[in-house]
Each structure stands twice: as structure tokens, then as C-alpha cells.
mmCIF file of C-alpha atoms in Angstrom:
data_model
loop_
_atom_site.group_PDB
_atom_site.id
_atom_site.type_symbol
_atom_site.label_atom_id
_atom_site.label_comp_id
_atom_site.label_asym_id
_atom_site.label_seq_id
_atom_site.Cartn_x
_atom_site.Cartn_y
_atom_site.Cartn_z
ATOM 1 C CA VAL A 102 -43.064 -62.240 -43.411
ATOM 2 C CA ILE A 103 -43.625 -58.746 -42.056
ATOM 3 C CA ARG A 104 -47.231 -58.185 -40.986
ATOM 4 C CA PRO A 105 -48.854 -54.887 -39.995
ATOM 5 C CA ARG A 106 -50.752 -54.370 -36.798
ATOM 6 C CA PRO A 107 -54.218 -52.836 -37.314
ATOM 7 C CA GLU A 108 -53.353 -49.616 -35.479
ATOM 8 C CA PHE A 109 -50.032 -49.165 -37.278
ATOM 9 C CA ALA A 110 -50.948 -46.717 -40.026
ATOM 10 C CA SER A 111 -52.636 -44.132 -37.831
ATOM 11 C CA GLN A 112 -49.984 -43.578 -35.161
ATOM 12 C CA GLY A 113 -47.521 -40.730 -34.736
ATOM 13 C CA SER A 114 -47.135 -37.131 -35.797
ATOM 14 C CA LEU A 115 -44.893 -37.918 -38.777
ATOM 15 C CA GLU A 116 -46.903 -39.352 -41.641
ATOM 16 C CA LEU A 117 -45.767 -42.614 -43.152
ATOM 17 C CA LYS A 118 -45.586 -42.833 -46.909
ATOM 18 C CA SER A 119 -48.246 -45.188 -48.244
ATOM 19 C CA GLU A 120 -45.763 -47.727 -49.578
ATOM 20 C CA THR A 121 -44.163 -48.145 -46.134
ATOM 21 C CA ARG A 122 -47.265 -48.728 -44.060
ATOM 22 C CA MET A 123 -46.685 -52.470 -44.166
ATOM 23 C CA GLN A 124 -43.228 -52.106 -42.608
ATOM 24 C CA LEU A 125 -42.379 -52.856 -38.995
ATOM 25 C CA LEU A 126 -38.609 -52.465 -39.305
ATOM 26 C CA VAL A 127 -37.224 -48.941 -39.363
ATOM 27 C CA THR A 128 -33.596 -48.199 -40.243
ATOM 28 C CA ILE A 129 -32.388 -45.048 -38.502
ATOM 29 C CA VAL A 130 -29.337 -43.122 -39.723
ATOM 30 C CA PRO A 131 -28.299 -40.143 -37.564
ATOM 31 C CA VAL A 132 -26.131 -37.606 -39.403
ATOM 32 C CA LYS A 133 -24.355 -34.531 -38.031
ATOM 33 C CA ARG A 134 -24.122 -31.283 -39.907
ATOM 34 C CA CYS A 135 -21.386 -31.776 -42.492
ATOM 35 C CA SER A 136 -19.629 -28.618 -41.297
ATOM 36 C CA LEU A 137 -19.261 -30.140 -37.812
ATOM 37 C CA ALA A 138 -18.446 -33.737 -38.684
ATOM 38 C CA LYS A 139 -15.133 -35.609 -38.567
ATOM 39 C CA GLN A 140 -13.118 -33.058 -36.601
ATOM 40 C CA ARG A 141 -10.615 -35.776 -35.677
ATOM 41 C CA LEU A 142 -9.535 -35.829 -39.320
ATOM 42 C CA SER A 143 -8.582 -32.138 -39.316
ATOM 43 C CA ALA A 144 -4.880 -33.024 -39.288
ATOM 44 C CA VAL A 145 -5.125 -34.508 -42.791
ATOM 45 C CA LEU A 146 -8.320 -33.050 -44.311
ATOM 46 C CA ASN A 147 -9.423 -29.445 -44.494
ATOM 47 C CA ALA A 148 -12.990 -28.372 -43.664
ATOM 48 C CA ASP A 149 -14.249 -28.662 -47.244
ATOM 49 C CA GLU A 150 -12.717 -32.117 -47.661
ATOM 50 C CA ARG A 151 -14.241 -33.311 -44.388
ATOM 51 C CA SER A 152 -17.628 -32.060 -45.537
ATOM 52 C CA VAL A 153 -17.321 -33.875 -48.868
ATOM 53 C CA LEU A 154 -16.130 -37.016 -47.088
ATOM 54 C CA THR A 155 -19.130 -36.944 -44.739
ATOM 55 C CA THR A 156 -21.551 -36.540 -47.637
ATOM 56 C CA THR A 157 -19.867 -39.226 -49.719
ATOM 57 C CA MET A 158 -19.874 -41.778 -46.893
ATOM 58 C CA PHE A 159 -23.553 -41.027 -46.322
ATOM 59 C CA HIS A 160 -24.223 -41.781 -49.996
ATOM 60 C CA ASP A 161 -22.476 -45.172 -49.648
ATOM 61 C CA VAL A 162 -24.519 -46.054 -46.561
ATOM 62 C CA MET A 163 -27.799 -44.990 -48.170
ATOM 63 C CA ARG A 164 -27.010 -46.981 -51.311
ATOM 64 C CA ALA A 165 -26.699 -50.103 -49.162
ATOM 65 C CA ILE A 166 -29.904 -49.342 -47.259
ATOM 66 C CA LYS A 167 -31.814 -48.643 -50.466
ATOM 67 C CA ALA A 168 -31.205 -52.252 -51.485
ATOM 68 C CA LEU A 169 -33.366 -53.230 -48.477
ATOM 69 C CA ARG A 170 -36.155 -50.836 -49.505
ATOM 70 C CA SER A 171 -38.881 -53.472 -49.532
ATOM 71 C CA ASP A 172 -37.885 -54.702 -46.065
ATOM 72 C CA THR A 173 -37.387 -51.503 -44.090
ATOM 73 C CA HIS A 174 -38.490 -47.910 -43.696
ATOM 74 C CA PRO A 175 -35.387 -45.660 -43.817
ATOM 75 C CA LEU A 176 -35.329 -42.666 -41.480
ATOM 76 C CA VAL A 177 -32.543 -40.081 -41.464
ATOM 77 C CA VAL A 178 -32.182 -37.775 -38.448
ATOM 78 C CA THR A 179 -30.270 -34.607 -39.297
ATOM 79 C CA ALA A 180 -30.186 -30.831 -38.981
ATOM 80 C CA ASP A 181 -28.290 -30.466 -42.259
ATOM 81 C CA ASP A 182 -30.476 -29.373 -45.177
ATOM 82 C CA ASP A 183 -28.113 -30.839 -47.792
ATOM 83 C CA VAL A 184 -28.065 -34.208 -46.030
ATOM 84 C CA ALA A 185 -31.857 -34.111 -45.783
ATOM 85 C CA ALA A 186 -32.125 -33.510 -49.537
ATOM 86 C CA ILE A 187 -29.826 -36.461 -50.257
ATOM 87 C CA ALA A 188 -31.843 -38.671 -47.896
ATOM 88 C CA ARG A 189 -35.099 -37.821 -49.657
ATOM 89 C CA GLY A 190 -33.428 -38.630 -52.955
ATOM 90 C CA TYR A 191 -32.986 -42.185 -51.673
ATOM 91 C CA GLY A 192 -36.625 -42.360 -50.636
ATOM 92 C CA ALA A 193 -35.925 -41.910 -46.931
ATOM 93 C CA GLU A 194 -38.049 -40.033 -44.454
ATOM 94 C CA VAL A 195 -36.282 -37.176 -42.675
ATOM 95 C CA MET A 196 -36.692 -36.299 -39.019
ATOM 96 C CA PRO A 197 -35.221 -32.866 -38.209
ATOM 97 C CA ASP A 198 -32.589 -33.024 -35.478
ATOM 98 C CA ARG A 199 -33.968 -30.088 -33.511
ATOM 99 C CA TRP A 200 -31.727 -30.848 -30.531
ATOM 100 C CA GLU A 201 -28.281 -31.205 -32.130
ATOM 101 C CA GLU A 202 -26.964 -32.757 -28.937
ATOM 102 C CA GLY A 203 -25.202 -35.664 -30.605
ATOM 103 C CA ILE A 204 -26.012 -39.133 -31.862
ATOM 104 C CA THR A 205 -27.345 -40.431 -28.547
ATOM 105 C CA ARG A 206 -30.101 -37.814 -28.304
ATOM 106 C CA ALA A 207 -30.950 -38.179 -32.002
ATOM 107 C CA VAL A 208 -31.328 -41.961 -31.701
ATOM 108 C CA LEU A 209 -33.340 -41.760 -28.476
ATOM 109 C CA GLU A 210 -35.797 -39.303 -30.036
ATOM 110 C CA ALA A 211 -36.065 -41.312 -33.267
ATOM 111 C CA THR A 212 -36.590 -44.704 -31.614
ATOM 112 C CA THR A 213 -39.240 -43.273 -29.314
ATOM 113 C CA ALA A 214 -41.094 -41.679 -32.219
ATOM 114 C CA MET A 215 -40.907 -44.823 -34.350
ATOM 115 C CA SER A 216 -42.056 -47.024 -31.482
ATOM 116 C CA ASP A 217 -45.054 -44.746 -30.998
ATOM 117 C CA ARG A 218 -45.855 -45.157 -34.680
ATOM 118 C CA GLY A 219 -45.957 -48.933 -34.432
ATOM 119 C CA PHE A 220 -42.550 -50.139 -35.507
ATOM 120 C CA ASP A 221 -41.525 -53.288 -33.640
ATOM 121 C CA THR A 222 -37.825 -53.141 -34.498
ATOM 122 C CA ALA A 223 -35.238 -50.422 -35.118
ATOM 123 C CA MET A 224 -31.883 -50.860 -36.829
ATOM 124 C CA ILE A 225 -29.475 -47.989 -36.185
ATOM 125 C CA ILE A 226 -26.676 -47.564 -38.718
ATOM 126 C CA PRO A 227 -24.068 -44.773 -38.536
ATOM 127 C CA ALA A 228 -23.375 -42.596 -41.560
ATOM 128 C CA ASP A 229 -19.616 -43.265 -41.505
ATOM 129 C CA VAL A 230 -19.405 -46.947 -42.449
ATOM 130 C CA PRO A 231 -18.832 -46.572 -46.210
ATOM 131 C CA LEU A 232 -17.722 -50.173 -46.777
ATOM 132 C CA VAL A 233 -21.035 -51.697 -45.693
ATOM 133 C CA LEU A 234 -22.655 -54.000 -48.252
ATOM 134 C CA PRO A 235 -26.382 -54.575 -48.817
ATOM 135 C CA SER A 236 -25.746 -58.278 -48.201
ATOM 136 C CA GLU A 237 -24.285 -57.479 -44.770
ATOM 137 C CA LEU A 238 -27.348 -55.453 -43.789
ATOM 138 C CA ARG A 239 -29.560 -58.267 -45.038
ATOM 139 C CA ASP A 240 -27.589 -60.820 -43.023
ATOM 140 C CA LEU A 241 -27.791 -58.567 -39.974
ATOM 141 C CA VAL A 242 -31.579 -58.328 -40.202
ATOM 142 C CA GLN A 243 -32.038 -62.041 -40.828
ATOM 143 C CA THR A 244 -29.699 -63.020 -37.999
ATOM 144 C CA HIS A 245 -31.651 -60.798 -35.615
ATOM 145 C CA ALA A 246 -34.946 -62.599 -36.292
ATOM 146 C CA ASN A 247 -35.265 -64.283 -32.878
ATOM 147 C CA CYS A 248 -33.307 -61.780 -30.776
ATOM 148 C CA GLY A 249 -34.079 -58.731 -28.711
ATOM 149 C CA ILE A 250 -30.769 -56.977 -29.306
ATOM 150 C CA THR A 251 -28.106 -57.501 -31.979
ATOM 151 C CA ILE A 252 -24.900 -55.460 -31.824
ATOM 152 C CA VAL A 253 -22.046 -54.960 -34.278
ATOM 153 C CA PRO A 254 -19.089 -53.356 -32.438
ATOM 154 C CA SER A 255 -16.499 -51.001 -33.839
ATOM 155 C CA ASP A 256 -13.069 -52.569 -34.195
ATOM 156 C CA SER A 257 -11.245 -49.425 -33.057
ATOM 157 C CA ASP A 258 -12.724 -47.882 -29.904
ATOM 158 C CA GLN A 259 -15.223 -50.511 -28.737
ATOM 159 C CA GLY A 260 -18.025 -48.310 -29.970
ATOM 160 C CA THR A 261 -21.331 -49.510 -31.427
ATOM 161 C CA ASN A 262 -21.388 -49.432 -35.218
ATOM 162 C CA ALA A 263 -24.790 -51.053 -35.663
ATOM 163 C CA ILE A 264 -27.514 -52.161 -33.348
ATOM 164 C CA ILE A 265 -30.939 -53.715 -33.836
ATOM 165 C CA ALA A 266 -33.422 -53.424 -31.000
ATOM 166 C CA SER A 267 -36.792 -55.131 -30.611
ATOM 167 C CA PRO A 268 -38.655 -53.139 -29.479
ATOM 168 C CA PRO A 269 -36.944 -49.915 -30.603
ATOM 169 C CA THR A 270 -36.927 -48.588 -27.027
ATOM 170 C CA ALA A 271 -35.597 -51.806 -25.471
ATOM 171 C CA ILE A 272 -32.536 -50.024 -24.086
ATOM 172 C CA THR A 273 -31.384 -46.480 -23.412
ATOM 173 C CA PHE A 274 -28.839 -45.829 -26.129
ATOM 174 C CA SER A 275 -25.490 -44.354 -25.120
ATOM 175 C CA TYR A 276 -23.025 -43.770 -27.946
ATOM 176 C CA GLY A 277 -19.345 -42.856 -27.979
ATOM 177 C CA PRO A 278 -16.128 -44.707 -27.029
ATOM 178 C CA ASN A 279 -16.809 -47.956 -25.155
ATOM 179 C CA SER A 280 -20.527 -47.763 -25.971
ATOM 180 C CA PHE A 281 -20.402 -51.442 -26.909
ATOM 181 C CA VAL A 282 -19.724 -52.365 -23.270
ATOM 182 C CA ARG A 283 -22.332 -49.913 -21.984
ATOM 183 C CA HIS A 284 -24.960 -51.326 -24.309
ATOM 184 C CA LEU A 285 -24.110 -54.897 -23.302
ATOM 185 C CA ASN A 286 -24.418 -53.992 -19.626
ATOM 186 C CA GLN A 287 -27.839 -52.502 -20.252
ATOM 187 C CA VAL A 288 -28.978 -55.524 -22.214
ATOM 188 C CA ARG A 289 -28.001 -57.872 -19.384
ATOM 189 C CA GLN A 290 -30.418 -56.016 -17.129
ATOM 190 C CA THR A 291 -33.314 -56.445 -19.569
ATOM 191 C CA GLY A 292 -33.055 -60.213 -19.945
ATOM 192 C CA LEU A 293 -33.507 -59.916 -23.702
ATOM 193 C CA ARG A 294 -31.816 -62.450 -25.937
ATOM 194 C CA THR A 295 -28.677 -60.764 -27.282
ATOM 195 C CA GLN A 296 -26.064 -61.537 -29.892
ATOM 196 C CA VAL A 297 -22.869 -59.862 -31.033
ATOM 197 C CA ILE A 298 -21.787 -60.311 -34.638
ATOM 198 C CA HIS A 299 -18.903 -59.026 -36.719
ATOM 199 C CA LEU A 300 -19.353 -57.819 -40.283
ATOM 200 C CA PRO A 301 -16.308 -56.312 -42.036
ATOM 201 C CA GLY A 302 -18.191 -53.466 -43.692
ATOM 202 C CA LEU A 303 -19.785 -52.446 -40.411
ATOM 203 C CA ASN A 304 -16.818 -52.990 -38.083
ATOM 204 C CA LEU A 305 -14.902 -50.118 -39.698
ATOM 205 C CA ASP A 306 -16.161 -46.590 -39.028
ATOM 206 C CA VAL A 307 -14.132 -43.690 -40.339
ATOM 207 C CA ASP A 308 -12.862 -41.497 -37.507
ATOM 208 C CA ARG A 309 -9.069 -41.512 -37.709
ATOM 209 C CA PRO A 310 -6.547 -40.884 -40.492
ATOM 210 C CA SER A 311 -5.595 -44.565 -40.584
ATOM 211 C CA ASP A 312 -9.248 -45.404 -41.268
ATOM 212 C CA LEU A 313 -9.009 -43.423 -44.504
ATOM 213 C CA VAL A 314 -6.049 -45.557 -45.564
ATOM 214 C CA ARG A 315 -7.985 -48.705 -44.729
ATOM 215 C CA VAL A 316 -10.833 -47.589 -46.970
ATOM 216 C CA LEU A 317 -8.327 -46.980 -49.763
ATOM 217 C CA ALA A 318 -6.823 -50.441 -49.172
ATOM 218 C CA SER A 319 -10.197 -52.131 -49.413
ATOM 219 C CA GLU A 320 -11.157 -54.042 -52.537
ATOM 220 C CA ARG A 321 -14.720 -52.820 -52.169
ATOM 221 C CA SER A 322 -15.773 -50.229 -54.716
ATOM 222 C CA THR A 323 -17.353 -47.242 -52.982
ATOM 223 C CA TRP A 324 -17.870 -43.562 -53.686
ATOM 224 C CA THR A 325 -15.817 -42.813 -50.581
ATOM 225 C CA LYS A 326 -12.846 -44.737 -51.902
ATOM 226 C CA ALA A 327 -13.152 -42.916 -55.229
ATOM 227 C CA PHE A 328 -13.124 -39.555 -53.438
ATOM 228 C CA LEU A 329 -10.157 -40.455 -51.234
ATOM 229 C CA SER A 330 -8.280 -41.617 -54.327
ATOM 230 C CA THR A 331 -8.335 -38.029 -55.603
ATOM 231 C CA LEU A 332 -6.431 -36.777 -52.528
ATOM 232 C CA ASP A 333 -2.685 -36.674 -51.999
ATOM 233 C CA ARG A 334 -1.839 -40.008 -50.370
ATOM 234 C CA LYS A 335 1.295 -38.476 -48.828
ATOM 235 C CA ARG A 336 -0.878 -36.583 -46.362
ATOM 236 C CA LEU A 337 -2.131 -39.884 -44.951
ATOM 237 C CA ASP A 338 0.991 -42.068 -45.043
ATOM 238 C CA PRO A 339 2.769 -40.532 -42.001
ATOM 239 C CA CYS A 340 -0.146 -41.625 -39.836
ATOM 240 C CA LEU A 341 0.466 -45.282 -40.597
ATOM 241 C CA ALA A 342 3.508 -45.536 -38.360
ATOM 242 C CA CYS A 343 1.496 -44.893 -35.217
ATOM 243 C CA GLU A 344 -1.905 -46.422 -36.009
ATOM 244 C CA MET A 345 -3.100 -49.912 -36.775
ATOM 245 C CA PRO A 346 -2.714 -51.300 -40.319
ATOM 246 C CA PRO A 347 -5.634 -52.204 -42.589
ATOM 247 C CA LEU A 348 -7.543 -55.319 -41.653
ATOM 248 C CA PRO A 349 -6.666 -58.219 -43.947
ATOM 249 C CA TRP A 350 -10.283 -58.933 -44.921
ATOM 250 C CA LEU A 351 -11.060 -55.375 -46.120
#
């Protein structure tokens, strides 16, 4: 049962909505400007398609988070006005990304602000994991109950696709390739109880052309898959010869 601390409602410069004042778990989703996102897909998607893909994946992630609405306070960090409007449509609070220095800075600023406002735990979810299910997020939160840090790694570049930290500022976040190892090394220095878990919908983040094919191969029904289905598959197929095939459980 989530209980509020007496000082919780009055902290911080960003005002909590009344229905979230009983929450101590914040879910943070950092999102780049759509015009700048997914540059590594430029070989197969033009700028407009990459922008639509970014927005569509964000919708899929927010749909999963919305299913946890009674258990978490969603916070989206972005400098993109269109993304901010979508986030508010899902009932999320928006923190402007005034720095635009990447995901690491956005997460550090957000976790610090949320810790100051009284949140005991932060769950950071990227905006490019369109196959994530509400049940996986629920399992992730429940599994974390007695831990300080819970990490879900990326299956492609040893990145960090999800992390739960109690307290939110327990470690100094450092995203990018091999961030999973960097985060583990930091955790070892804190002495906090840590666990690593694998969840199919969170292990796959969309960064490479072969990731698009893996989303298409998935049996999970998502808006992202529907969008990709409208594109010419022939643009993606040549990439399969040099990149890993779809995972069997997706």
C-alpha cells in the first residue's frame, strides 16, 4: 500500500495534481524532439517517417503507463510541444527539457526534482520500447518492492531500457551504449540491493533497421506495428542479412 508522507504535498516548484498527491512512485519518460530522434534509422526512413515513428512509439509507451495510473505519477520530460500535448492527453505531467543535452541530463534533472517533491521511487522508461505491456510494467514495479535498484537491460547494445531507483537519486544516471554495465558498477558502490530482470517488451528498444523488422514480426498489437505495416517492407529487408534476427519470444 502506498502511503504519503505528511510533507509530501507541499514540496517542489512543480505543482502536483490533486489526484496524485498520494503517490510515491513517479514514472519518468524522457523524449527528444521528434525532428531530432532516431537518426540511426535515416537509411530506411525519411525525416517525416522518423518523426511519426517517434510519436507513435511514445503513444504505445504512454498507453502502457496509463494502465498503471492509480499506482504511479507519470512525468514526461521533453522540449517538443507536440510530445508535451500528447503526454497531457494521457494525464501526464510535463517537465520542459530546458537543457536538451540528452537523456542523461533530462533524467538527472527529473529525478532530483521528484525526489525534492517527496517521491521515494522513480521508474525511468524510454519512449522507444513500443512492445511494452502494462502487465510487464506492473511486474517490474512489484518485483522491485524490496530492492534499491532494478534494471532491465537492452538486448542490443547493453544499454539500460528501464530502471527503478529507490530513492530516485540513488545513483548518477549515465545513458548510452554499455550504460547497463556503468549503472551496475555504480550500484555496487552504493551497497543497495539490486536485481536485473528481463522483460521481452522492455528488452527491445528501436534504434536500428532490424529493430523495425522485429516489431513487425511481433505478435503484439501496437500502434507502432500498424504504422510500420504501411511502409514498404523492401526498404527494411536488406538490413536483415547483417543484423540479428527477431527474438523468438516477440
